[in-house]
Every structure is written in structure tokens, then in C-alpha cells.
mmCIF file of C-alpha atoms in Angstrom:
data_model
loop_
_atom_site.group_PDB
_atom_site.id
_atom_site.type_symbol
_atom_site.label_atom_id
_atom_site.label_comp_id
_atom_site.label_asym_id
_atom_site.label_seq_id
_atom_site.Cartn_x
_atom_site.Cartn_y
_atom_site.Cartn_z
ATOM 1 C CA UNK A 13 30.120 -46.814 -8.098
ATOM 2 C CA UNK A 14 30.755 -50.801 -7.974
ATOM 3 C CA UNK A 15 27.909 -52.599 -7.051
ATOM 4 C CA UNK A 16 29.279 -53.338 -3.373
ATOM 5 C CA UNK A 17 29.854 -49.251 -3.234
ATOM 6 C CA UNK A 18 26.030 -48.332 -3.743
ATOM 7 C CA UNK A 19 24.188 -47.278 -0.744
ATOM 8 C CA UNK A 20 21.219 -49.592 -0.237
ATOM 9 C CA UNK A 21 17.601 -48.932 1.337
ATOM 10 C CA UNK A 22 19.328 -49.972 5.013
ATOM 11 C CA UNK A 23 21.853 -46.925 4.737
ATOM 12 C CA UNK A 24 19.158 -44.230 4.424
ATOM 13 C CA UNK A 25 18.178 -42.871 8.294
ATOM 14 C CA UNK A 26 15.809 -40.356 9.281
ATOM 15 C CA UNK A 27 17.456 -37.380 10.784
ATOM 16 C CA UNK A 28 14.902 -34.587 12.240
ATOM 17 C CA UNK A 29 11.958 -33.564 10.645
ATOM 18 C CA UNK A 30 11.578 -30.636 7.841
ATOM 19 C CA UNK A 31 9.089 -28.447 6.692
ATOM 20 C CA UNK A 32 8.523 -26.613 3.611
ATOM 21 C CA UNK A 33 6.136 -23.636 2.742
ATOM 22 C CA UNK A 34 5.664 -22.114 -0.924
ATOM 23 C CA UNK A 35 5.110 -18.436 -0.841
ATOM 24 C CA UNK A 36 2.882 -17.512 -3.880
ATOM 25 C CA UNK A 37 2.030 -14.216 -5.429
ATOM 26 C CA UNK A 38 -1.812 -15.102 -4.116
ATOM 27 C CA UNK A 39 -4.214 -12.894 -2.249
ATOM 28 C CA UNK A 40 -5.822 -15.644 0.172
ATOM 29 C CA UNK A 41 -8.435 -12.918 0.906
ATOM 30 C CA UNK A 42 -9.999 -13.644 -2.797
ATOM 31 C CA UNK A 43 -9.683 -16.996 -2.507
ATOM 32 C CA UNK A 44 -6.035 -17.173 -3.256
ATOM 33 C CA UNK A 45 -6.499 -15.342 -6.591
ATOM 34 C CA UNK A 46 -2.944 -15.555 -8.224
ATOM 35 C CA UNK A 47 -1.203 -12.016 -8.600
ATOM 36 C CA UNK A 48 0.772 -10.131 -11.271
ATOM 37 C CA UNK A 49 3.115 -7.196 -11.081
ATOM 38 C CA UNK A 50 6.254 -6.059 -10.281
ATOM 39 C CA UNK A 51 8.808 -7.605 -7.192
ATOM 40 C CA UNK A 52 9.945 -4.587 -5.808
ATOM 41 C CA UNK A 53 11.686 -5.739 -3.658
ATOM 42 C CA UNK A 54 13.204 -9.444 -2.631
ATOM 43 C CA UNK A 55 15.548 -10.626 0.042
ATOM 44 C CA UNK A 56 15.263 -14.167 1.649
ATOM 45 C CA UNK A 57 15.697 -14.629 5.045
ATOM 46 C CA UNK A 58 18.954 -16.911 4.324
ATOM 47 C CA UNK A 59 20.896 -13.959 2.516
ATOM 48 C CA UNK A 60 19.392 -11.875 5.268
ATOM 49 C CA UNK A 61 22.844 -10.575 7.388
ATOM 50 C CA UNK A 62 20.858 -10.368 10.770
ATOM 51 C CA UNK A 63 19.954 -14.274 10.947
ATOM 52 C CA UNK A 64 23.083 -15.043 8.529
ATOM 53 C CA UNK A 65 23.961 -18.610 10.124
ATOM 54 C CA UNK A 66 20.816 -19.661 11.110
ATOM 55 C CA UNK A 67 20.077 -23.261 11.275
ATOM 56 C CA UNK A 68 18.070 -25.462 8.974
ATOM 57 C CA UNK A 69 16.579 -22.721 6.959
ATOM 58 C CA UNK A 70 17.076 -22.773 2.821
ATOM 59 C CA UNK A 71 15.134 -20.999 0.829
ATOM 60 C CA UNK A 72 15.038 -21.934 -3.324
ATOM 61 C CA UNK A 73 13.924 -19.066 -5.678
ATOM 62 C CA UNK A 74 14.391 -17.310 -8.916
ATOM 63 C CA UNK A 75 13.481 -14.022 -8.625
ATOM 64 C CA UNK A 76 14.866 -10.951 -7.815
ATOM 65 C CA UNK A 77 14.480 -7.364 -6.482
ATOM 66 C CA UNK A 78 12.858 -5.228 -10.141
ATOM 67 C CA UNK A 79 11.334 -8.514 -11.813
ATOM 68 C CA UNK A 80 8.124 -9.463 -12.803
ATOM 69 C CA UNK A 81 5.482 -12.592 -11.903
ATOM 70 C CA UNK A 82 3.760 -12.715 -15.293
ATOM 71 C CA UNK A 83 0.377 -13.975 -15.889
ATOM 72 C CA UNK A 84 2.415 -16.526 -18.684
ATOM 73 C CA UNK A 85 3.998 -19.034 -15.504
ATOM 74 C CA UNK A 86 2.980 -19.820 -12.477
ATOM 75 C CA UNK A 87 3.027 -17.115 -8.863
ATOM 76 C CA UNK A 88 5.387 -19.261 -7.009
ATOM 77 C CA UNK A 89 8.092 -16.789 -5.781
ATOM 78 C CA UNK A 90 10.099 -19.167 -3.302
ATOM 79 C CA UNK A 91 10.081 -22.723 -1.591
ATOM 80 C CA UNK A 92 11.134 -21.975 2.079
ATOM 81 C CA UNK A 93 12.301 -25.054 4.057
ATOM 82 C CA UNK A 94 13.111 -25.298 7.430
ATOM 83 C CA UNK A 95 14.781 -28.174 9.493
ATOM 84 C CA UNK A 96 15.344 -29.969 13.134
ATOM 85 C CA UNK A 97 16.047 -32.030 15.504
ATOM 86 C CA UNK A 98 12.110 -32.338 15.832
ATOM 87 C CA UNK A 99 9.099 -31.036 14.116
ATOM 88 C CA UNK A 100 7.999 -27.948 16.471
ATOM 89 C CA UNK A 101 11.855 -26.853 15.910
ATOM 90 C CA UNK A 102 11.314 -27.531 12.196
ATOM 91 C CA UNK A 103 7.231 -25.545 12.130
ATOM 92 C CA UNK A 104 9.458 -22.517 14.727
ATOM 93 C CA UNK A 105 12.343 -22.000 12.449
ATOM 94 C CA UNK A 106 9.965 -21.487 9.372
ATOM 95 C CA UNK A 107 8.087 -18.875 10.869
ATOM 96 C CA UNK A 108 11.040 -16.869 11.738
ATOM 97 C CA UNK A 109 12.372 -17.618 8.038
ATOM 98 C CA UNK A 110 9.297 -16.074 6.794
ATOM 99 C CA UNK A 111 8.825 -13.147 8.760
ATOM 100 C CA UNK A 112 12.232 -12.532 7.555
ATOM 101 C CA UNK A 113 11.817 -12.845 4.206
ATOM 102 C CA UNK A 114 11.514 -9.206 2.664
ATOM 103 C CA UNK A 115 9.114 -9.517 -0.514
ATOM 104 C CA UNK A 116 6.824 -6.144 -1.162
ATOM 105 C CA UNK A 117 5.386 -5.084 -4.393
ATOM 106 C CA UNK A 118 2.729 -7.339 -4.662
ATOM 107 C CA UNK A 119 0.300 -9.307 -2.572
ATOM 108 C CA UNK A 120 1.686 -12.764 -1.406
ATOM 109 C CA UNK A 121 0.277 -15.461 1.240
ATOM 110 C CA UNK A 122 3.836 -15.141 3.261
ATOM 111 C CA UNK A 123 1.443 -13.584 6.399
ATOM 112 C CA UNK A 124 -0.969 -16.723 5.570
ATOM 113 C CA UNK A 125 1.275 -18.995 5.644
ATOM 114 C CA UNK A 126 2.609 -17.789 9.333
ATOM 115 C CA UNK A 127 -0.756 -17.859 10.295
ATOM 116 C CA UNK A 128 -1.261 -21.297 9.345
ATOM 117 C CA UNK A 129 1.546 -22.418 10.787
ATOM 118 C CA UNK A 130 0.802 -20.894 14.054
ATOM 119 C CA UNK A 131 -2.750 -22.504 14.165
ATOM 120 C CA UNK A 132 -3.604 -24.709 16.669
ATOM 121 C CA UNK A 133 -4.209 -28.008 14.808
ATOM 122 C CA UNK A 134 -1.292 -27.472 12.829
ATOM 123 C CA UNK A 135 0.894 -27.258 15.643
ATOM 124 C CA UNK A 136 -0.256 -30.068 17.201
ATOM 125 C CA UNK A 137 0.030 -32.333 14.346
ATOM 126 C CA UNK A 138 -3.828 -32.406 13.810
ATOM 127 C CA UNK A 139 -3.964 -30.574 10.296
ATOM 128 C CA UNK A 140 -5.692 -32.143 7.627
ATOM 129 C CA UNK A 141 -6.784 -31.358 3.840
ATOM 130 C CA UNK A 142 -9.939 -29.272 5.552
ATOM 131 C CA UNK A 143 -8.107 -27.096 8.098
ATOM 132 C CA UNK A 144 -8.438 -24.172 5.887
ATOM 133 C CA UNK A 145 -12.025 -24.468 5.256
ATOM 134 C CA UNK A 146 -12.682 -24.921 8.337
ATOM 135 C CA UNK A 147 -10.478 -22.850 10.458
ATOM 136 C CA UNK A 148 -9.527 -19.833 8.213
ATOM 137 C CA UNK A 149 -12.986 -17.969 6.044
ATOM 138 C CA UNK A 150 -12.188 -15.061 4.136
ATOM 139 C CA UNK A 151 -12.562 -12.268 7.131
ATOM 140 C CA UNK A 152 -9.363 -14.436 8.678
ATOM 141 C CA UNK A 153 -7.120 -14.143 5.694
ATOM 142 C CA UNK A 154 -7.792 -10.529 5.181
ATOM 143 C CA UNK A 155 -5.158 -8.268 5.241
ATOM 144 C CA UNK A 156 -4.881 -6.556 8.394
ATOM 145 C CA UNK A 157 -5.886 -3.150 9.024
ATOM 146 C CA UNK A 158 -3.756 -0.492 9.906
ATOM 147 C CA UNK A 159 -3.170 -0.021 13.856
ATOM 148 C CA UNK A 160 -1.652 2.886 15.552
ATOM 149 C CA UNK A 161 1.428 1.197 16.202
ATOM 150 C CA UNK A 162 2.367 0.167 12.872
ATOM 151 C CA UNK A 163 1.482 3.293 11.573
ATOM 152 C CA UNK A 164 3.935 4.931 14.364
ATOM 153 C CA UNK A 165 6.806 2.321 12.820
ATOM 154 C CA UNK A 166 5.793 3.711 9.477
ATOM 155 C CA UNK A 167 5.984 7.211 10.314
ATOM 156 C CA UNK A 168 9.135 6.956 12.308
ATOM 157 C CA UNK A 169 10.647 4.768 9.278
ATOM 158 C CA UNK A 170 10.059 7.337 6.834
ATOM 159 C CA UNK A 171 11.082 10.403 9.393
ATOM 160 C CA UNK A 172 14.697 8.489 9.656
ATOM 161 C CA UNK A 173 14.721 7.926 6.410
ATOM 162 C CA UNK A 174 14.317 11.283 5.309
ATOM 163 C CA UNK A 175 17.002 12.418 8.153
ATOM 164 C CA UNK A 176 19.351 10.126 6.863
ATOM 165 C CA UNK A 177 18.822 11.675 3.060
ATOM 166 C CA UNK A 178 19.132 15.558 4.504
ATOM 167 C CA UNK A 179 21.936 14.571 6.524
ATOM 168 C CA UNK A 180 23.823 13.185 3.224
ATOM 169 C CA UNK A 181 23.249 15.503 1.048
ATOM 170 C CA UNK A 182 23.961 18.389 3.737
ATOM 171 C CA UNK A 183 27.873 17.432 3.585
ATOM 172 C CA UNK A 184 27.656 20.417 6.648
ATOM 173 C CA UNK A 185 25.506 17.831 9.193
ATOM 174 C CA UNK A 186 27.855 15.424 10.713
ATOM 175 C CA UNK A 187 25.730 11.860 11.304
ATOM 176 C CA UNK A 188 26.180 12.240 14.839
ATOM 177 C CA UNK A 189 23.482 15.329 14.535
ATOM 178 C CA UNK A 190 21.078 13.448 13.099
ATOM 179 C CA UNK A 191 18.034 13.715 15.362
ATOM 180 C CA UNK A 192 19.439 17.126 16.614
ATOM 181 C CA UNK A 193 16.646 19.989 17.088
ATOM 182 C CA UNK A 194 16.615 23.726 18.035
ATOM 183 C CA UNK A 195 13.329 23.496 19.830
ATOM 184 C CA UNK A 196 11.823 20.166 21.572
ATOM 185 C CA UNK A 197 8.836 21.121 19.583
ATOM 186 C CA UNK A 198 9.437 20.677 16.503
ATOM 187 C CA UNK A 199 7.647 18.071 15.029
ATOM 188 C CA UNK A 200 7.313 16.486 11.426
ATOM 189 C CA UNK A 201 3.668 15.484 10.710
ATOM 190 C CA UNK A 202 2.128 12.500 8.785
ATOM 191 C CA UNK A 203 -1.384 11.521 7.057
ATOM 192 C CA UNK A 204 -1.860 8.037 6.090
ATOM 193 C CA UNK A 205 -5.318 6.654 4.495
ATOM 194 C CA UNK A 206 -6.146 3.261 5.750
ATOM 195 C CA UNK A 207 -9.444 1.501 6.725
ATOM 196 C CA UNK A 208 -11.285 1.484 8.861
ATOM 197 C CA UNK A 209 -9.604 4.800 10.274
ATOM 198 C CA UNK A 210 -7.089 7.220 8.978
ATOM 199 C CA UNK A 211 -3.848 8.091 11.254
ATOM 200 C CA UNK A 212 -3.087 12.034 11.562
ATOM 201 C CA UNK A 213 0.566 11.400 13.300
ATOM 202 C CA UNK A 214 3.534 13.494 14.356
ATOM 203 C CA UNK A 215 7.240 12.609 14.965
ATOM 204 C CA UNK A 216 9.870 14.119 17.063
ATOM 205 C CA UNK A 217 12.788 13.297 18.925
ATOM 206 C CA UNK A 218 11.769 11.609 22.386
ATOM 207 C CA UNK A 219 12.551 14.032 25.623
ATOM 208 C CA UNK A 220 14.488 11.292 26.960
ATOM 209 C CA UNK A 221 17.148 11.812 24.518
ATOM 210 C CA UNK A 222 19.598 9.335 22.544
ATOM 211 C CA UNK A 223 19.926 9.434 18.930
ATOM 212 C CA UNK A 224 17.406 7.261 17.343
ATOM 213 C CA UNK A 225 14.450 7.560 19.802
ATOM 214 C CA UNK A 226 11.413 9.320 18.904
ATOM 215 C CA UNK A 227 7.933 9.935 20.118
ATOM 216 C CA UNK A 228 4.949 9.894 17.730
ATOM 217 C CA UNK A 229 1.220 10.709 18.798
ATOM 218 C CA UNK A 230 -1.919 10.955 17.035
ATOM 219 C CA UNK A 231 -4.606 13.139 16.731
ATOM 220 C CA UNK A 232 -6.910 10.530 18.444
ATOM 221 C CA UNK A 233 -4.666 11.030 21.678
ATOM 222 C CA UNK A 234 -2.556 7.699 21.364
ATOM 223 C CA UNK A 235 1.144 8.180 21.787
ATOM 224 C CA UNK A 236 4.820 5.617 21.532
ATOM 225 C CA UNK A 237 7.832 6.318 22.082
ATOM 226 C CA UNK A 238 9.787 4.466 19.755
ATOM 227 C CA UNK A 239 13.541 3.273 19.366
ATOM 228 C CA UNK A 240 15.522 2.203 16.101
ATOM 229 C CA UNK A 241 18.279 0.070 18.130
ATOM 230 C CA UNK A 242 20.473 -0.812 14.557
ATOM 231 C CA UNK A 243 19.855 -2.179 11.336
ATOM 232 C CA UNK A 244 19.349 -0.683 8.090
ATOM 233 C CA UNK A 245 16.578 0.372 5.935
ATOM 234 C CA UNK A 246 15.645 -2.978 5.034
ATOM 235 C CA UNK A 247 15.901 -4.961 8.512
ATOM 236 C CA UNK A 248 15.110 -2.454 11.632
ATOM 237 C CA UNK A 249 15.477 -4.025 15.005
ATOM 238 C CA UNK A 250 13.043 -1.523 16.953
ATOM 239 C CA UNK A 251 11.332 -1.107 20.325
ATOM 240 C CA UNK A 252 8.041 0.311 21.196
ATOM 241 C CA UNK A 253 7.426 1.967 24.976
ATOM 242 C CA UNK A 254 9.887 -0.663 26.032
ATOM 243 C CA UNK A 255 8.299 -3.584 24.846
ATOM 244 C CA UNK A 256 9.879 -6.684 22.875
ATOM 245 C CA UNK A 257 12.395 -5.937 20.563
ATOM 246 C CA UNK A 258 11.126 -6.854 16.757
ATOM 247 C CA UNK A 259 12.474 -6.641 13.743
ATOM 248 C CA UNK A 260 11.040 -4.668 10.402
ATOM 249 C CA UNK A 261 11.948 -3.839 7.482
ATOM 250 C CA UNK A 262 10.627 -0.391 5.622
ATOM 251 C CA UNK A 263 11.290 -0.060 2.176
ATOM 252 C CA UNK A 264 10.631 3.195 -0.018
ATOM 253 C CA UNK A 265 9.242 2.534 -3.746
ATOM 254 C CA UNK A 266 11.038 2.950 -6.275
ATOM 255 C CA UNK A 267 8.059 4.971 -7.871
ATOM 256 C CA UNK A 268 9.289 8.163 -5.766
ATOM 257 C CA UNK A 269 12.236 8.585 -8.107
ATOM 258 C CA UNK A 270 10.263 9.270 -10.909
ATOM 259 C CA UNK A 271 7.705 11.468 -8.391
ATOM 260 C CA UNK A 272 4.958 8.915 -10.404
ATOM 261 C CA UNK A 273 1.675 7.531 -8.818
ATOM 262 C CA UNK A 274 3.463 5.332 -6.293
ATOM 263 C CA UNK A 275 5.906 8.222 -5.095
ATOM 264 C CA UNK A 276 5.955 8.550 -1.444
ATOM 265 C CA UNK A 277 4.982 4.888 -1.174
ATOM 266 C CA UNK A 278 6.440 3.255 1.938
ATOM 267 C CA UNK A 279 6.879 -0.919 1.899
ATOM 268 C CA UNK A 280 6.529 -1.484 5.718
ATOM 269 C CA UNK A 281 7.161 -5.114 6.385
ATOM 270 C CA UNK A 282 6.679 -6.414 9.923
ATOM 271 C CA UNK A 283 7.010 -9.580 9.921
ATOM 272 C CA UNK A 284 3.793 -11.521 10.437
ATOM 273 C CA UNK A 285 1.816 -8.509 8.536
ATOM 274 C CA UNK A 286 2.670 -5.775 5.839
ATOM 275 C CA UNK A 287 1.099 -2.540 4.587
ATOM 276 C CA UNK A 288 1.492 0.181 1.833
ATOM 277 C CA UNK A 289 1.593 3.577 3.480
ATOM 278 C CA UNK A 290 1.572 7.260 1.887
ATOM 279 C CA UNK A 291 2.242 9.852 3.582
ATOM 280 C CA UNK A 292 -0.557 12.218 2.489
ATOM 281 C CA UNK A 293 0.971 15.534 4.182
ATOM 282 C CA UNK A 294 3.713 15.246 2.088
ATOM 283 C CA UNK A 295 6.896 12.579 1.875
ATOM 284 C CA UNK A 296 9.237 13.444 4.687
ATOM 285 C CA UNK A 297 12.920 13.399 3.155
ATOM 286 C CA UNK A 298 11.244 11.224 0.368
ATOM 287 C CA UNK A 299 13.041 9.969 -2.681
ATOM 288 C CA UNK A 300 11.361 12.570 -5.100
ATOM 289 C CA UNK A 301 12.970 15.764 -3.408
ATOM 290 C CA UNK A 302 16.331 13.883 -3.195
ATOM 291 C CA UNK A 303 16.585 12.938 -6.699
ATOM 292 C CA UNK A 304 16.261 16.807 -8.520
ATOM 293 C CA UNK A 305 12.455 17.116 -7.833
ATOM 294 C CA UNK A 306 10.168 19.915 -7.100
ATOM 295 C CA UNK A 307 9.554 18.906 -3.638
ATOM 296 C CA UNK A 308 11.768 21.452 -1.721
ATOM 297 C CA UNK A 309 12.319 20.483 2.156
ATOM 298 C CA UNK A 310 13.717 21.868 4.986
ATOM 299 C CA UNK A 311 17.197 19.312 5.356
ATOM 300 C CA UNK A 312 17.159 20.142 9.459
ATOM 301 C CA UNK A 313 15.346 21.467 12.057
ATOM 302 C CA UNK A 314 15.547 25.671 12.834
ATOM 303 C CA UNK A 315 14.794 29.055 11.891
ATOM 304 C CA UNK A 316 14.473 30.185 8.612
ATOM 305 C CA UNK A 317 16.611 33.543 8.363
ATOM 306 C CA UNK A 318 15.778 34.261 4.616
ATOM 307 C CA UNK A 319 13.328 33.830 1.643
ATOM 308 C CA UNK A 320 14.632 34.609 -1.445
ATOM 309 C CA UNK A 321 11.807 33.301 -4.174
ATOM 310 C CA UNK A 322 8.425 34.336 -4.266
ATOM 311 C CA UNK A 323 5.536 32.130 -6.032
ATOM 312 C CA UNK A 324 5.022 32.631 -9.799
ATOM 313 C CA UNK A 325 9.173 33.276 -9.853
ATOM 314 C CA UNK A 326 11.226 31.620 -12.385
ATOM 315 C CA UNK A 327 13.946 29.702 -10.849
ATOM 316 C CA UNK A 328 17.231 27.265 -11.913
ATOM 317 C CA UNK A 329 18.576 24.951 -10.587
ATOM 318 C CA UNK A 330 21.204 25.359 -8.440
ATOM 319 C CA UNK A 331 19.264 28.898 -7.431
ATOM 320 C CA UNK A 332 19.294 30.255 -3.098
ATOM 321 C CA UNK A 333 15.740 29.576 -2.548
ATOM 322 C CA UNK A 334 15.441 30.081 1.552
ATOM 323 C CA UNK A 335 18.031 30.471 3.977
ATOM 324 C CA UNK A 336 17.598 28.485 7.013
ATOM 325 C CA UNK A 337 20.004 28.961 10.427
ATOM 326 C CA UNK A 338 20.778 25.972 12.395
ATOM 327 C CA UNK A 339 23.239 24.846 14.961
ATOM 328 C CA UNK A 340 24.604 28.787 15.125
ATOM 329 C CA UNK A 341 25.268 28.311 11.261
ATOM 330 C CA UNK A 342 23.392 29.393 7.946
ATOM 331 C CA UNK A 343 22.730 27.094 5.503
ATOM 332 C CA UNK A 344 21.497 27.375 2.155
ATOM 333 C CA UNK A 345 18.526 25.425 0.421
ATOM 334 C CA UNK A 346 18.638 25.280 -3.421
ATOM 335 C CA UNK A 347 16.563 24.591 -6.183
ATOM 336 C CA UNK A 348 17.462 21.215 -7.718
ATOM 337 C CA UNK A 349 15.417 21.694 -11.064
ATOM 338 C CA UNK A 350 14.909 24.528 -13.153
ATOM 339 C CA UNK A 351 11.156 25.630 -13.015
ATOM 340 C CA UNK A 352 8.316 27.998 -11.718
ATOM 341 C CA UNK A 353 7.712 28.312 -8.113
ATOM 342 C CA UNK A 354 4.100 26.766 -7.534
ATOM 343 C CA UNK A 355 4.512 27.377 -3.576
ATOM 344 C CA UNK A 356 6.176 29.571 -0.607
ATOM 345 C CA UNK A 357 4.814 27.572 2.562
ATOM 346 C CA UNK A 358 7.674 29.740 4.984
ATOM 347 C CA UNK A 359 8.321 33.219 6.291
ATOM 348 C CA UNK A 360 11.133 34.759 7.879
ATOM 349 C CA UNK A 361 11.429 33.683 11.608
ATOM 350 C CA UNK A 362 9.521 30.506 11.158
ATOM 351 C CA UNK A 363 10.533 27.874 13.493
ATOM 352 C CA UNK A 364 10.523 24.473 10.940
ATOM 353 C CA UNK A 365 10.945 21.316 11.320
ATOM 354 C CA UNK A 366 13.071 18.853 9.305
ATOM 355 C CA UNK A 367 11.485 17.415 6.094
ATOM 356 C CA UNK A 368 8.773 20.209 6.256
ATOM 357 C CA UNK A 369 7.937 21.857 2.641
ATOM 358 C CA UNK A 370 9.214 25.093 1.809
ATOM 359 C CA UNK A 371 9.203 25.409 -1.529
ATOM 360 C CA UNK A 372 7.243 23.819 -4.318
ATOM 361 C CA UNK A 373 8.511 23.944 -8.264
ATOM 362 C CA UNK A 374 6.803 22.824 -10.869
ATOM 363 C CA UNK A 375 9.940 21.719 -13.269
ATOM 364 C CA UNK A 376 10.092 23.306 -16.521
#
């Protein structure tokens, strides 16, 4: 540019106000100890399709879904910047960017951060270099425990998940049956260790009807009903007994392929808190049974008609295991490995639910 062409001091204006937050792989419970492992999964809230659009919001990163933060280079997994006309538009818009930010995997300061930024000093302006002394000690930055409600989200995310993987590989169950039952009853159970208090939960489909609305209670008496409105696995927009609509996002590891020590582990993200959950019963429609495991399930709810194994039995894959009758038609479970059969957990006449065990083989 010629020297007359060259913008000068005069020509730069203030427009708005932004803020920016750094999510780190930290646990601000230990004093913000950084963190090493595994991203298993990564989506930013700007390639996110249910805000795609939104205002103001960028997010810079490196990473990716399947990578590592190595103890070599510092935890930093993303800069996330938000702008507006003003700064409460600017502080809003970066709390929705981070509750939609997917990251799971590893411990980060993304619910932290939300917290911060939802703090009363901070939103008034009145922060300074000692607000997090002061205002947050180490019981505030734990990691929240595990309430009934979000482990009702996590059950019903891993009940619709494993739905969704009967339904596909059942080229016989037409979507539209998805939630369909023989007997109102029916109910898939789940066990999930947490402190202070384990949840004992079961899922069915909600008597008032409508695909996609269930009703989970607990052994402590608690009950929701709960509706997945749309979305996929990764961004839910649910409601609970009618409340506010939220979005989550419920993410299976990728440990259940291999049926390894994470199988069965469910990434439940819910915006302004996250938890690991495992379903302890047993992984309903989990990744391990779908990929050739042991783990035989039922792929529906209804009555099973036939067993055609017995435990100790040698078996291949591809092998009529249990016959199970369903919408007025028979369908056939098979063995998707070729092994011994560890366990027989049905009879003839028994009334089952989808996702519950059948048959267990230990793969040759």
C-alpha cells in the first residue's frame, strides 16, 4: 500500500465487545492439574449443525475426534471466542458456545469455565485476578455428582441407542416400530455406580404414547417421563416431565467395540456438566453385541417361542440361538461369533424386553 493508502491509528473503531475462554485438558478440582489421554470425541459448537449460523462465536483448535493431549505440549484443546453488540451479549453467547462444544474422553475445565462465567462478579464486570480464590475452593469446582435426572437422560440415551442398533440390524423392524412393545410392561433395566448414591433405573415406553417418549423410575421411588424431540446421537434436544427443552449430547466409547475395560461406557454431555456412566446390568443394544461379540440381546420386545442352545454348547457363528415372536412374526437371533455358550438367561414363554441378555458366548 502507498503511504496515503495505509490505515492510520484514527481508522481503527471499537465495534462490540468480545470474549474469549481457553478450554484446557485441566481438572480444576486438583487444582487445575493438566490432563493426558485420549480425545474421544471433539465437535465445536461452530461446526455444530443445531446452532450452525450462530452469531459471534469462533472457536480455534487443532485437535480432533481419536487424538491425543500428550504430556510433551501444552493441554490447551481450543480458544472459544464469542462476540457483540455489548459485553453481557458477548459473556451469553460464550456460554451457549461452550455447553455446545462436545469434548469427552478426558477431564477439561469447559463446566468451569461456564461456571465462572455465570458468577456474579464476573457478570457484573467486578472480576479480578482473586475471584477464583475467593469465590470458587475446591468443593465448588468438583465434578458434579450424579442426580436422578441425568442418570434418567443416560439411561434413556443408551435404551435409544440400543433400539436404534436392533432396529438396523433387524432389516425386518421398520424405524417407525421403534419403541413398539407387546406388553406395557416391559421394561429394560439399568445399574450405574456413582457417588454418593448408585441409580437402579428402568426404561420403557411412556403410557402416553408417541415414538420417542419414555418413562424411567428408580428403585428409590423417583420417576420422569422423558422425550427425545430430534437430534442425533451427538446433540439430543430432550424434555423432562414437560420442563425446558435442553440439549445433550450422549456419546458411546469407542472401547465397546473391542468389549475392553471402557466397553459399555456412555459420554453423557449436558451442557453445563458431564459424566461417565456404565451400565452395570449389562449394555442395552451396546456397541460390543453389535460388532460380532458375545453379548447376545433380545433386538425387540416379545415372547420368546424357542431356545435352541443350551450352556456348555459349542456354537458358530451365524448359528439359531433363540427364537423370539414379535409383532405376529418369528424372528431369529443368531450367534455372531463362533464360541461356547457361557449363559442361557431365557425360557420358552418368557415375556422379554428389548436389549435384555439371552445368550452369553465366550468367543473361541
Amino acid at each position: 500500500l502507498g503511504e496515503a493508502e495505509r490505515p492510520a491509528q484514527d481508522d481503527v473503531r471499537f465495534d462490540g465487545h468480545a470474549i474469549e475462554a481457553r478450554l484446557y485438558a485441566e481438572d480444576p478440582a486438583q487444582e487445575f492439574l493438566p490432563q493426558t489421554g485420549d480425545i474421544a470425541l471433539w465437535r465445536a459448537a461452530e461446526d455444530d449443525s443445531a446452532h450452525a449460523g450462530t452469531p459471534g462465536v469462533r472457536v480455534d483448535t487443532g485437535v480432533a475426534s481419536g487424538q491425543a493431549v500428550s504430556p510433551f505440549y501444552d493441554p490447551m484443546i481450543a480458544k472459544v471466542m464469542a462476540h457483540g453488540p455489548d459485553r453481557d451479549t458477548a459473556r451469553r453467547r460464550l456460554v451457549t458456545a461452550l455447553q455446545d462444544t462436545r469434548v469427552a474422553g478426558l477431564t477439561t475445565n469447559k463446566s468451569f469455565l461456564i461456571e465462572l462465567l455465570e458468577d456474579a462478579p464476573f457478570v457484573a464486570g467486578e472480576a479480578t485476578t482473586g475471584t477464583i480464590g475467593e469465590r470458587f475452593p475446591a468443593e465448588r469446582r468438583a465434578t458434579p455428582s450424579l442426580s436422578f435426572d441425568d442418570a434418567a437422560l443416560g439411561a434413556v440415551a443408551l435404551h435409544r441407542r440400543g433400539r436404534e442398533r436392533a432396529a438396523a440390524k433387524a432389516i425386518s423392524i421398520p424405524p417407525q416400530l421403534l419403541d413398539w412393545s407387546t406388553q406395557a410392561s416391559a421394561a429394560t433395566p439399568f445399574r450405574f455406580a456413582a457417588e454418593p448414591q448408585n441409580w437402579e433405573l428402568t426404561v420403557r415406553t411412556a403410557p402416553s404414547g408417541g415414538r420417542g417418549r419414555y418413562l424411567v423410575e428408580a428403585t428409590t421411588g423417583e420417576r420422569a417421563e422423558i422425550a427425545i424431540l430430534e437430534g442425533d446421537a451427538l446433540d439430543l434436544l430432550v424434555e423432562v416431565d414437560g420442563g425446558p427443552r435442553q440439549r445433550i449430547g450422549a456419546w458411546l466409547a469407542p472401547g465397546a467395540l473391542s468389549g475392553g475395560a471402557a466397553a459399555g461406557e456412555l459420554h453423557l454431555d449436558l451442557g453445563r456438566r458431564s459424566h461417565r456412566l456404565r451400565n452395570l446390568v449389562g449394555l442395552g443394544g451396546g456397541e460390543d453385541a453389535a460388532s460380532g461379540g458375545g453379548r447376545v440381546a433380545a433386538p425387540m420386545h416379545g415372547r420368546i417361542v424357542e431356545v435352541l442352545v443350551a450352556e456348555g454348547e459349542t456354537v458358530s457363528k451365524g448359528q439359531r440361538l433363540v427364537v423370539l415372536e414379535a409383532m405376529k412374526m418369528q424372528h431369529a437371533v443368531e450367534a455372531e461369533v463362533d464360541g461356547a455358550v457361557t449363559v442361557v438367561s431365557c425360557a420358552v414363554d418368557d415375556q422379554v424386553a428389548a436389549d435384555d441378555l439371552l445368550v452369553e458366548i465366550e468367543p473361541a
